[in-house]
Coordinates of C-alpha atoms in Angstrom, one line a residue:
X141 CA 44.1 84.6 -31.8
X142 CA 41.4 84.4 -29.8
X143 CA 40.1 80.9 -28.4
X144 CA 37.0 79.1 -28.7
X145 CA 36.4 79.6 -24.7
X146 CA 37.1 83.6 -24.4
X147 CA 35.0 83.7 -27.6
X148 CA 32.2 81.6 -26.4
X149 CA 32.3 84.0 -22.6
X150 CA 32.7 87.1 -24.6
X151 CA 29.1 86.1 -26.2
X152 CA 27.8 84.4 -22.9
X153 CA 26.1 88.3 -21.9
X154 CA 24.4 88.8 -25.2
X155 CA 22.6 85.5 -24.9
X156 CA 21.5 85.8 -21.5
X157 CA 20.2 89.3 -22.1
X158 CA 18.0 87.6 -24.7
X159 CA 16.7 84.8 -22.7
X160 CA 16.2 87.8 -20.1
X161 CA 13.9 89.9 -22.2
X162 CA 10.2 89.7 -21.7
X163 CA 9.7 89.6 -26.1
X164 CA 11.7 86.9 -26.3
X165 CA 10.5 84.4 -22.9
X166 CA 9.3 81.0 -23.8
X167 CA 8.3 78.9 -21.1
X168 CA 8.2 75.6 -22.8
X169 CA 10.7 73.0 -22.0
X170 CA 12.3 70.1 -24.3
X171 CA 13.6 67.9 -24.8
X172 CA 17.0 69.6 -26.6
X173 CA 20.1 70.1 -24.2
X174 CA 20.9 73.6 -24.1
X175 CA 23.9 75.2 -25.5
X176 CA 24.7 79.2 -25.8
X177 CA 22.6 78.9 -29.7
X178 CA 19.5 77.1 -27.8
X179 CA 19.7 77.8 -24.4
X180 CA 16.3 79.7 -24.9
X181 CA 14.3 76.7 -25.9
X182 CA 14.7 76.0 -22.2
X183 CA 11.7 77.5 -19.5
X184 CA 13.3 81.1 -19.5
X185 CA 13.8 81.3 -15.6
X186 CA 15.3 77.6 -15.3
X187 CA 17.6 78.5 -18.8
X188 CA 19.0 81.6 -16.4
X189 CA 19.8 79.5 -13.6
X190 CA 21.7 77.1 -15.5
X191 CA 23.8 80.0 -17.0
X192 CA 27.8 80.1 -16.4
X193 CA 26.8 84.0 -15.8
X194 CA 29.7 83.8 -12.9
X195 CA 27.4 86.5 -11.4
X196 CA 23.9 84.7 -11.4
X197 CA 21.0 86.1 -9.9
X198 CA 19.8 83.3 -7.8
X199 CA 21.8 81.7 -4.9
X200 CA 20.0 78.3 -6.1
X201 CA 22.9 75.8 -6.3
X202 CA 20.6 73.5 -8.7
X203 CA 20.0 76.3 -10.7
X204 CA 23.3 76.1 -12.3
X205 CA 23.3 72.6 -13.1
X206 CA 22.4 71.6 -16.9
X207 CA 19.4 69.9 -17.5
X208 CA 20.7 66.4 -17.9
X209 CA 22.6 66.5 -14.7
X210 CA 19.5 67.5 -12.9
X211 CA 17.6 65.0 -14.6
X212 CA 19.5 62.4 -13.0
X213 CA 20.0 63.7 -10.0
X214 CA 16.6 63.6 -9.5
X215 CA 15.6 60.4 -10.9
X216 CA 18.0 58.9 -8.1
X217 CA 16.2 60.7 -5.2
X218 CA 15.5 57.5 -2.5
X219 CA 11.4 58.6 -1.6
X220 CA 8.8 61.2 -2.1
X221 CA 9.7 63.1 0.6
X222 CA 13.0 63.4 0.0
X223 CA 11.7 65.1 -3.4
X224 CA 9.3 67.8 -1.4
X225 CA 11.5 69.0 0.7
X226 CA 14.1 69.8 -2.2
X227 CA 11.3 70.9 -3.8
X228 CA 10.8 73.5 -1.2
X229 CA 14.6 74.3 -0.7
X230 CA 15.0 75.0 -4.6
X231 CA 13.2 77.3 -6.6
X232 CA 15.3 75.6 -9.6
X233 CA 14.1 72.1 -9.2
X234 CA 10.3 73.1 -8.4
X235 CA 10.2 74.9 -11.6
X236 CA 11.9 73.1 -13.4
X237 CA 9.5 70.3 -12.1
X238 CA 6.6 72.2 -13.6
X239 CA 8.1 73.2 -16.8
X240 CA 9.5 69.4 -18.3
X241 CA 6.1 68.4 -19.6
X242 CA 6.4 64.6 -19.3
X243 CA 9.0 64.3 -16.6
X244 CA 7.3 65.3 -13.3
X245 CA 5.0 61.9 -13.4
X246 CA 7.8 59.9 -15.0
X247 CA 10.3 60.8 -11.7
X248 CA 6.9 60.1 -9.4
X249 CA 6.7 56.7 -10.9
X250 CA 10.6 55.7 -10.9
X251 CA 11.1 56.9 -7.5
X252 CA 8.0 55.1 -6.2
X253 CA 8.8 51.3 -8.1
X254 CA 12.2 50.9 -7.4
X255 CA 11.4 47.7 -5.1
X256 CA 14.4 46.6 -3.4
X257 CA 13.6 47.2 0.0
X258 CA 15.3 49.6 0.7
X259 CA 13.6 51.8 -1.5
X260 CA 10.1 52.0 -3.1
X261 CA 7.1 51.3 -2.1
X262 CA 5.0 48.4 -1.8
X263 CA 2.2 47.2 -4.7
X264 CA -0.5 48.4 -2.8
X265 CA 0.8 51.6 -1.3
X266 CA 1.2 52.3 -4.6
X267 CA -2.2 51.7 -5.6
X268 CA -2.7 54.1 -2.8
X269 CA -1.2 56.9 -3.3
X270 CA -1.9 56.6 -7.9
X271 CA -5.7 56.2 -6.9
X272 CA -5.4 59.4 -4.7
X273 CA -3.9 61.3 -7.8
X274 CA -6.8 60.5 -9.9
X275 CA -9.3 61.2 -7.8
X276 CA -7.7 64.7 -7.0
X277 CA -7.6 65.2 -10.9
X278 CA -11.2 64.1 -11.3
X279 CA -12.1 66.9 -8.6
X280 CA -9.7 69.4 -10.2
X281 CA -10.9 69.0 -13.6
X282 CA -14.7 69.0 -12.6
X283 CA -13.8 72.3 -10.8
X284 CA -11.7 74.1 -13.2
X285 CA -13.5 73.1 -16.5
X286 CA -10.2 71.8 -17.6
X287 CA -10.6 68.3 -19.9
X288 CA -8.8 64.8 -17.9
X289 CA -9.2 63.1 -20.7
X290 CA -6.1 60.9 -19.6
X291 CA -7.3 60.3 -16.4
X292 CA -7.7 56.6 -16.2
X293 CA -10.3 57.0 -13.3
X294 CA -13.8 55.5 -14.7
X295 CA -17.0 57.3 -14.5
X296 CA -18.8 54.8 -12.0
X297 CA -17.7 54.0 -8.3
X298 CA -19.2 50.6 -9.2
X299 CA -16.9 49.9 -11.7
X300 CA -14.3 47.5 -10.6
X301 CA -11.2 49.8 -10.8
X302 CA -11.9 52.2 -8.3
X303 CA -14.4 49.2 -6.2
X304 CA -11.6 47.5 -5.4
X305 CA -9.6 49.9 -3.4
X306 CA -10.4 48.2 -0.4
X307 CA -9.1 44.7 -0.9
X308 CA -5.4 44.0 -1.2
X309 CA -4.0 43.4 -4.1
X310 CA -0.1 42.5 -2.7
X311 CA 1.1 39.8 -5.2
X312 CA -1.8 38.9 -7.1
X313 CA -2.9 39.4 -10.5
X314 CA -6.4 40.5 -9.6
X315 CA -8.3 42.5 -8.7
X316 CA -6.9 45.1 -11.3
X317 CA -7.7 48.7 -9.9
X318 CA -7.1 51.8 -11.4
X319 CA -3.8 52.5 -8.9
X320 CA -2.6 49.9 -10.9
X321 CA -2.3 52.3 -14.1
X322 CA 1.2 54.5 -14.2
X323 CA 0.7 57.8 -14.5
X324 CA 0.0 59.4 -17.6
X325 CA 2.7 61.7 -18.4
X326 CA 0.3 64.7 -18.7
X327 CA -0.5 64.6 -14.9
X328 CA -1.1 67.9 -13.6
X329 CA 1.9 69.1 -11.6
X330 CA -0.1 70.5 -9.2
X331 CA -2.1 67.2 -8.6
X332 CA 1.7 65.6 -8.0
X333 CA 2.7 68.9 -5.7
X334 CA -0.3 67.5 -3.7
X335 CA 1.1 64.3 -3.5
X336 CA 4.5 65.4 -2.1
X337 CA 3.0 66.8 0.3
X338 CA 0.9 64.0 1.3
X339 CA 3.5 61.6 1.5
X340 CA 5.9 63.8 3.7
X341 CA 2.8 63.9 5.9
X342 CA 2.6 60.6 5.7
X343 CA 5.6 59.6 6.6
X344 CA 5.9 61.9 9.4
X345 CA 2.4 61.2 11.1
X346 CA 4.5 57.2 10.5
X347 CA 7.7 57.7 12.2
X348 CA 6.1 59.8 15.0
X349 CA 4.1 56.9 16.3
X350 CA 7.3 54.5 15.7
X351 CA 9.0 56.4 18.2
X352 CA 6.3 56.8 20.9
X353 CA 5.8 53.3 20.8
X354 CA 9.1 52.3 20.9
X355 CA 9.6 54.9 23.7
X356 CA 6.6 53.9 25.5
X357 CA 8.2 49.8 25.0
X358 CA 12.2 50.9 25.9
X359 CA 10.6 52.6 28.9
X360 CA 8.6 49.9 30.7
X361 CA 9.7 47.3 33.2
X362 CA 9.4 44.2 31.0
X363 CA 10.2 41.0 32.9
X364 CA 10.0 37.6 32.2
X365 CA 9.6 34.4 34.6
X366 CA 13.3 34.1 37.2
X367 CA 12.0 29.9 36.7
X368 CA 9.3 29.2 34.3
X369 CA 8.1 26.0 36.2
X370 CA 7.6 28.1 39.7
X371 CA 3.3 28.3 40.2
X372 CA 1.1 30.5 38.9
X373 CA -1.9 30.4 40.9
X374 CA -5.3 31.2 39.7
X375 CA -6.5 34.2 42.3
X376 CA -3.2 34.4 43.9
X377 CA -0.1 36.7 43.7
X378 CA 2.3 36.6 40.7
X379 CA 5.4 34.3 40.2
X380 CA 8.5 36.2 40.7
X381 CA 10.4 37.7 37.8
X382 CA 13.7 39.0 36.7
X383 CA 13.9 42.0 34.1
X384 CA 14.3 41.6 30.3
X385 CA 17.3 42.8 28.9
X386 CA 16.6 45.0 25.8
X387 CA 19.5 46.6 24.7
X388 CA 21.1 50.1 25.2
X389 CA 20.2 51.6 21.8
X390 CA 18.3 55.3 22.4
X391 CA 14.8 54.9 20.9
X392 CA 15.3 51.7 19.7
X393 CA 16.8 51.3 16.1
X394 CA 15.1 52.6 12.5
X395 CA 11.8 50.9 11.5
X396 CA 12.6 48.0 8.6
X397 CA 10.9 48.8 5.1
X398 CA 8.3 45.9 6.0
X399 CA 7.2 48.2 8.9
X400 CA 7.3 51.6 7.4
X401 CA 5.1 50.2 4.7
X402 CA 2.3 48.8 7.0
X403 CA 2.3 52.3 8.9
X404 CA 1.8 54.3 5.9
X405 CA -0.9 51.6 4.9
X406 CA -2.8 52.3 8.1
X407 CA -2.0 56.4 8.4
X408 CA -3.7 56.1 4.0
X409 CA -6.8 54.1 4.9
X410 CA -8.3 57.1 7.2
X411 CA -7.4 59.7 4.3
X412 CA -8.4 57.8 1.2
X413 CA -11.6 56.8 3.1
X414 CA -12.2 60.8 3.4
X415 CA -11.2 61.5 -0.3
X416 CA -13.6 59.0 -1.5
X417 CA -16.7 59.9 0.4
X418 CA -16.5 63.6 -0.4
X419 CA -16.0 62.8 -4.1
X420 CA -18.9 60.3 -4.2
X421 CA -21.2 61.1 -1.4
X422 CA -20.6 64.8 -1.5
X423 CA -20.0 65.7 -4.8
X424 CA -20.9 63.0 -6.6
X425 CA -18.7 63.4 -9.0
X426 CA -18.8 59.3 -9.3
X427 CA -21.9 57.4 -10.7
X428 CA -23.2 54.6 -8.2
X429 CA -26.8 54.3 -10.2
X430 CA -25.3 51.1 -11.7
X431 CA -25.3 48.1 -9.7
X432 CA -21.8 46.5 -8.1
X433 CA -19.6 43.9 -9.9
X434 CA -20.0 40.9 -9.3
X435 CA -18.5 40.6 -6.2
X436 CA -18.8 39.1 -2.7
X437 CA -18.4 42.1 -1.0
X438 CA -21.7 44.3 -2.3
X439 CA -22.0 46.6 0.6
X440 CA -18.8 49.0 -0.3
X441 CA -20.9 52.1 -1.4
X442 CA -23.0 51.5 1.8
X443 CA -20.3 51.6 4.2
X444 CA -18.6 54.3 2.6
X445 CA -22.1 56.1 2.5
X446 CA -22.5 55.4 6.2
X447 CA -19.4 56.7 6.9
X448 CA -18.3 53.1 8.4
X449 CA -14.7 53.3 8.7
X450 CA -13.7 50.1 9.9
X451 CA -16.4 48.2 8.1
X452 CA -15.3 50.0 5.1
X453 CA -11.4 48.4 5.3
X454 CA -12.7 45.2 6.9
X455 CA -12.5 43.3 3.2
X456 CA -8.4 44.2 3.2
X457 CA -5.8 41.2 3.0
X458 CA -8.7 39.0 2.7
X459 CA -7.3 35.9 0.2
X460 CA -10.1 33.3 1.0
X461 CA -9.3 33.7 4.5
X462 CA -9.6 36.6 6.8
X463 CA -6.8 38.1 8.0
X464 CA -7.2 40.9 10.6
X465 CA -4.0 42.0 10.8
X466 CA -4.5 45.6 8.5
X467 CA -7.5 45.9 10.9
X468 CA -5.4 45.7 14.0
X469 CA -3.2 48.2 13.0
X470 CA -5.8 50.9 11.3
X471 CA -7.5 50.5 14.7
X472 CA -4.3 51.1 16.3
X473 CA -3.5 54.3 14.5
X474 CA -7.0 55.6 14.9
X475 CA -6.4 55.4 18.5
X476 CA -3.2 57.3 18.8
X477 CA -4.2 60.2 16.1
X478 CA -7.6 60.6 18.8
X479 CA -4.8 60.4 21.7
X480 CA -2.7 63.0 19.6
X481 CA -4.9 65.1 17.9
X482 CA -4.5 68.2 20.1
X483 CA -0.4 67.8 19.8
X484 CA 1.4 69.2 17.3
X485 CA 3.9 66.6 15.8
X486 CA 7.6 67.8 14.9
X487 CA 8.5 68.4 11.8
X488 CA 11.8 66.5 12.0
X489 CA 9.8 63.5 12.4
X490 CA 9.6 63.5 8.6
X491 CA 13.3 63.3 8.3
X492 CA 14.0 61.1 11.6
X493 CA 15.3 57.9 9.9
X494 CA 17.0 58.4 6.9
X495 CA 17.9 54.3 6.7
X496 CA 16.2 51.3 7.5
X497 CA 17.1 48.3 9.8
X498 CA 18.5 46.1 7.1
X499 CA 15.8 43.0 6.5
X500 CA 17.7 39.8 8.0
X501 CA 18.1 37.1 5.9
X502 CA 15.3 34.9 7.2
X503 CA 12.8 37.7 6.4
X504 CA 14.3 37.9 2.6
X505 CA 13.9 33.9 2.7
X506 CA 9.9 33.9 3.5
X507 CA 9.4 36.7 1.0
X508 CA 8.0 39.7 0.8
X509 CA 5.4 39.9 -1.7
X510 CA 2.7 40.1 1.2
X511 CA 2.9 42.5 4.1
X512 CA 1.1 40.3 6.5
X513 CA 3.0 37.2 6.6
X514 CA 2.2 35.0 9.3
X515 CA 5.5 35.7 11.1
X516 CA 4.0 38.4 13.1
X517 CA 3.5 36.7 16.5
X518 CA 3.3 39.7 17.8
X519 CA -0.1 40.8 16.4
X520 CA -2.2 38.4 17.7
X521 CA -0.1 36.9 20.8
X522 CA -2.3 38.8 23.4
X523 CA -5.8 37.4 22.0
X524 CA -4.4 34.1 22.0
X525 CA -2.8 33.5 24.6
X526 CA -5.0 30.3 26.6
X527 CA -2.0 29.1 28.4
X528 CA -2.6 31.3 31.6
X529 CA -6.0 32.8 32.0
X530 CA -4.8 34.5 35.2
X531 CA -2.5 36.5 33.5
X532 CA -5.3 38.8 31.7
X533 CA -3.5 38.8 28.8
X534 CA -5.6 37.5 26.9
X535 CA -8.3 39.9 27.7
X536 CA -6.6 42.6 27.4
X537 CA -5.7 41.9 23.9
X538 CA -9.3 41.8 22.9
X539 CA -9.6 44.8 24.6
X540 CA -7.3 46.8 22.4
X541 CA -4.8 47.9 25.3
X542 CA -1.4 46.6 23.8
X543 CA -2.2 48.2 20.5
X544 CA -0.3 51.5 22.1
X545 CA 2.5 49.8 22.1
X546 CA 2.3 49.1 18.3
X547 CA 2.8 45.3 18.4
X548 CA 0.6 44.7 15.4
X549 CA 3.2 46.6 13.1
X550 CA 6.8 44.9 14.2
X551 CA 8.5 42.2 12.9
X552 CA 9.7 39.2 14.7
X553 CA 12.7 40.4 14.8
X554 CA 12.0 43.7 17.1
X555 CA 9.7 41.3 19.1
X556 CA 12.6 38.9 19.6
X557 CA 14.5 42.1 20.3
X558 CA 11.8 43.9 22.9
X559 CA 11.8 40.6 24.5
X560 CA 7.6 40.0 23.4
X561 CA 8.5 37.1 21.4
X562 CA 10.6 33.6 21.6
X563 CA 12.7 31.7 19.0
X564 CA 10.1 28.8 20.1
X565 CA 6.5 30.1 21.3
X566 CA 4.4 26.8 20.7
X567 CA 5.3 24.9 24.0
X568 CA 3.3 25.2 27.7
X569 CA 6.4 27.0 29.5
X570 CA 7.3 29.3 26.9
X571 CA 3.8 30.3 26.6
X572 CA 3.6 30.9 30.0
X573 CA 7.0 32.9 29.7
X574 CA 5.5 35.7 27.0
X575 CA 2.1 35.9 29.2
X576 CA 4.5 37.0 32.1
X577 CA 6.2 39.4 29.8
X578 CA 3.2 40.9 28.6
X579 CA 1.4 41.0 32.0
X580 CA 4.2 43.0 32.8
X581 CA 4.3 45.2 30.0
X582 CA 1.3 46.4 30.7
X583 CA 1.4 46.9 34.6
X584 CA 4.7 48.6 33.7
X585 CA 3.2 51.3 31.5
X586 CA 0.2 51.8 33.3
X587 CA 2.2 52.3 36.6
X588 CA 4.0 55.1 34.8
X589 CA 1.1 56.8 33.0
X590 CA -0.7 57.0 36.4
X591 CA 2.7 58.7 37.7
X592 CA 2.9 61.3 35.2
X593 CA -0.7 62.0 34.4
X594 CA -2.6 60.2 37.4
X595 CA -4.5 58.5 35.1
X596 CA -5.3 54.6 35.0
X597 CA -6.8 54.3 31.3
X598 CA -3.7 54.4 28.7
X599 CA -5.0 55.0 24.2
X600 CA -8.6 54.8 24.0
X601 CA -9.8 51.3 23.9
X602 CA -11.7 50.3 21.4
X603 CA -14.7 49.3 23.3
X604 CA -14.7 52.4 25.6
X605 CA -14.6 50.9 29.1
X606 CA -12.2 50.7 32.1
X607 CA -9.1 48.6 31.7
X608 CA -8.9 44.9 33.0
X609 CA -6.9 44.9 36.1
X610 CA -3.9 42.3 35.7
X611 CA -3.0 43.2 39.0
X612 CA -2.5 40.6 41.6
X613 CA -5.8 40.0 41.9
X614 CA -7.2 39.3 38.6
X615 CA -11.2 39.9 37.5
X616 CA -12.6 36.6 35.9
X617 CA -14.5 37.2 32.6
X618 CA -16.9 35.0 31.5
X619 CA -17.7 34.5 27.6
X620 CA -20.2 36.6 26.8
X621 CA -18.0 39.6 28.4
X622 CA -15.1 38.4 25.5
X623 CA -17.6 38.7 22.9
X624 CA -18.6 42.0 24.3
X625 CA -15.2 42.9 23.9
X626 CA -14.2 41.8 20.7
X627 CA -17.1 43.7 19.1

């Protein structure tokens, strides 16, 4: 007697010739697991891969996995970039992506919310990248005739959903913005494809200025005060020092969650700012006839009109008070992409950290709903430091020339770990301490970009002008020249 299994193998060919036959190919996908009856109500060329043909035509290993299995595979992917390049390195899972009506925006969204940092994204990176998809659609549809009647983007820029996009949202119920609305689940999957690629972009444009500032920081001469009570004169020569003791890992270790998120933040900013001014200054595909909410910042359309960058962004992470911290680092980045923009960055950068430095458990203790806690001493240090004017610390901060180093984006803990930072930072003598450090930060790296490139000036400082010697004789500054600076 003949078994259910030979039976079911001696059949197998027949059915697979029939999925195989131009007459017979559907390429709609459902819902249905396939069987050897059904396997045809499957997208014809992912129904073949998943075949138990022992001689398949494809070499795709994730062609041969049933539907389900794939399904959750995929669903426990860790990031979007993780999902582009195995998009690229399976035919299967790519089509298969653009076949499941439905499940393409569904994976987008549960890869993208599972907040545990570790994996996720934060509330307003995802605002980011949703807004991005919707305005892509809105320029896709315009341009192919095809209806987005799901497209949650509204007609006006002036209406409050898409107005918004440039104050933070981290934590708050308002202001509600239309990156705020999950994807519908009939999101083009070629608006999505764009998105992969974006975020591996992202990412890598991210992790390659992590590691040439933490190169640029493992590689300097950073010493702090051999006695902090010894003199500091005013015009005279430096106290002596001893060097700080950083640590022997190569390249420092992994970025934390906290600080991946603020670089993709700052790498977005630049690109949504692009996005948005070709598809409402250029193509106006966006009414701005009506007048703005009612809001206190009314000149949005005008700095995005004026292509005003900075202005543009100035409003983020502003919750009654200003906080300049996401203006710090956008600045930052801007410098190194004008420093980089003739270098090609390696691919691998995209794949360079595959885990983060665990979060300690004083970080998990102040929260993280918001980004821009005020544990980052490091951010602002430099343009406050008032203990020791002599140092030219201080000046140097409002000139912009630690920002290659990436201070505004670390957390306390790489500070404390660099050496930049102190358990205790609010008395005279530690004060005094972290402007030695810093002083010698800076003298470090510029001694060593003068060596290999013999040139003095490190990034491009935001205010365009010669950097402020913190040598041992130190140039006095007067007010006016601060001001100068800080605009």
């Amino acid at each position: 007697m003949t078994s259910n299994l030979q039976h079911a193998n001696s059949t197998l060919p027949d059915e697979i010739q029939h999925i195989r036959s131009p007459a017979t190919r559907d390429d709609r996908c459902d819902d249905c697991p396939p069987s050897l009856s059904v396997g045809s109500k499957l997208c014809s060329s992912f129904s073949l891969r998943c075949s138990l043909d022992p001689n398949p035509e494809t070499k795709d290993p994730f062609g041969r996995l049933p539907w389900f299995g794939l399904e959750e595979l995929l669903l426990h992917l860790p990031d979007l970039p993780t999902l582009h390049q195995l998009c690229q390195a399976s035919p299967a899972v790519s089509d298969y992506l653009n076949h499941k009506i439905g499940f393409f925006p569904k994976l987008v969204e549960r890869i993208i919310d599972q907040w545990d940092h570790e994996r996720g994204l934060s509330e307003d990176t995802r605002v980011f990248f949703r807004t991005l998809v919707y305005l892509w659609w809105k320029e896709e549809s315009v341009a192919s005739g095809i209806p987005s009647d799901d497209n949650p983007l509204p007609v006006s820029f002036h209406d409050e959903l898409v107005y918004s996009i440039n104050i933070a949202r981290e934590g708050f119920s308002e202001p509600i913005k239309v990156g705020c609305i999950r994807l519908p689940h009939s999101t083009p999957p070629k608006i999505l494809r764009y998105l992969l690629s974006l975020t591996s972009r992202i990412r890598g444009d991210a992790h390659a200025f992590f590691h040439d500032a933490m190169t640029l920081c493992l590689s300097a001469d950073i010493q702090k005060l051999e006695n902090r009570k010894s003199p500091w004169p005013k015009n005279g020569t430096r106290p002596p020092g001893i060097p700080v003791h950083i640590g022997t890992r190569e390249g420092g270790y992994p970025p934390t969650w906290l600080e991946e998120q603020r670089l993709m933040q700052a790498f977005l900013k630049p690109y949504i700012f692009s996005v948005l001014r070709r598809i409402v200054c250029e193509k106006r595909l966006l009414n701005t006839n009506s007048p703005p909410p009612g809001t206190k910042f009314p000149h949005t359309l005008m700095y995005l009109q004026g292509n005003l960058l900075i202005d543009f962004w100035r409003t983020f992470a502003c919750y009654g008070w200003m906080r300049t911290e996401p203006i710090e680092q956008l600045e930052t980045v801007l410098s190194w992409m004008h420093e980089n923009k003739s270098r090609k960055r390696a691919a691998n950068f995209t794949i360079c950290c595959p885990k983060f430095t665990s979060l300690s458990d004083c970080q998990r203790s102040r929260g993280l709903d918001n980004l821009q806690h005020i544990h980052l001493p490091g951010c602002f240090f430099a343009q406050n430091c008032s203990a020791v004017p002599q140092s030219g610390v201080k000046i140097a901060g409002f000139r912009g020339e630690f920002q290659r180093f990436g201070v505004s984006f670390w957390d306390n803990e790489r500070m404390l770990w660099l050496g930049l930072a102190l358990p205790r930072m609010d008395r005279y003598l530690e004060r005094k301490d972290l402007a030695f450090r810093w002083s010698s930060l800076l003298l470090s790296a510029n001694r060593d970009a003068t060596k290999s490139t013999g040139k003095t000036n490190g990034l491009r400082f935001r205010n365009k002008t010669k950097p402020i010697s913190i040598g041992n004789k130190v140039l006095t500054h007067g007010t006016s020249e601060v001001c100068k600076a800080i605009s």
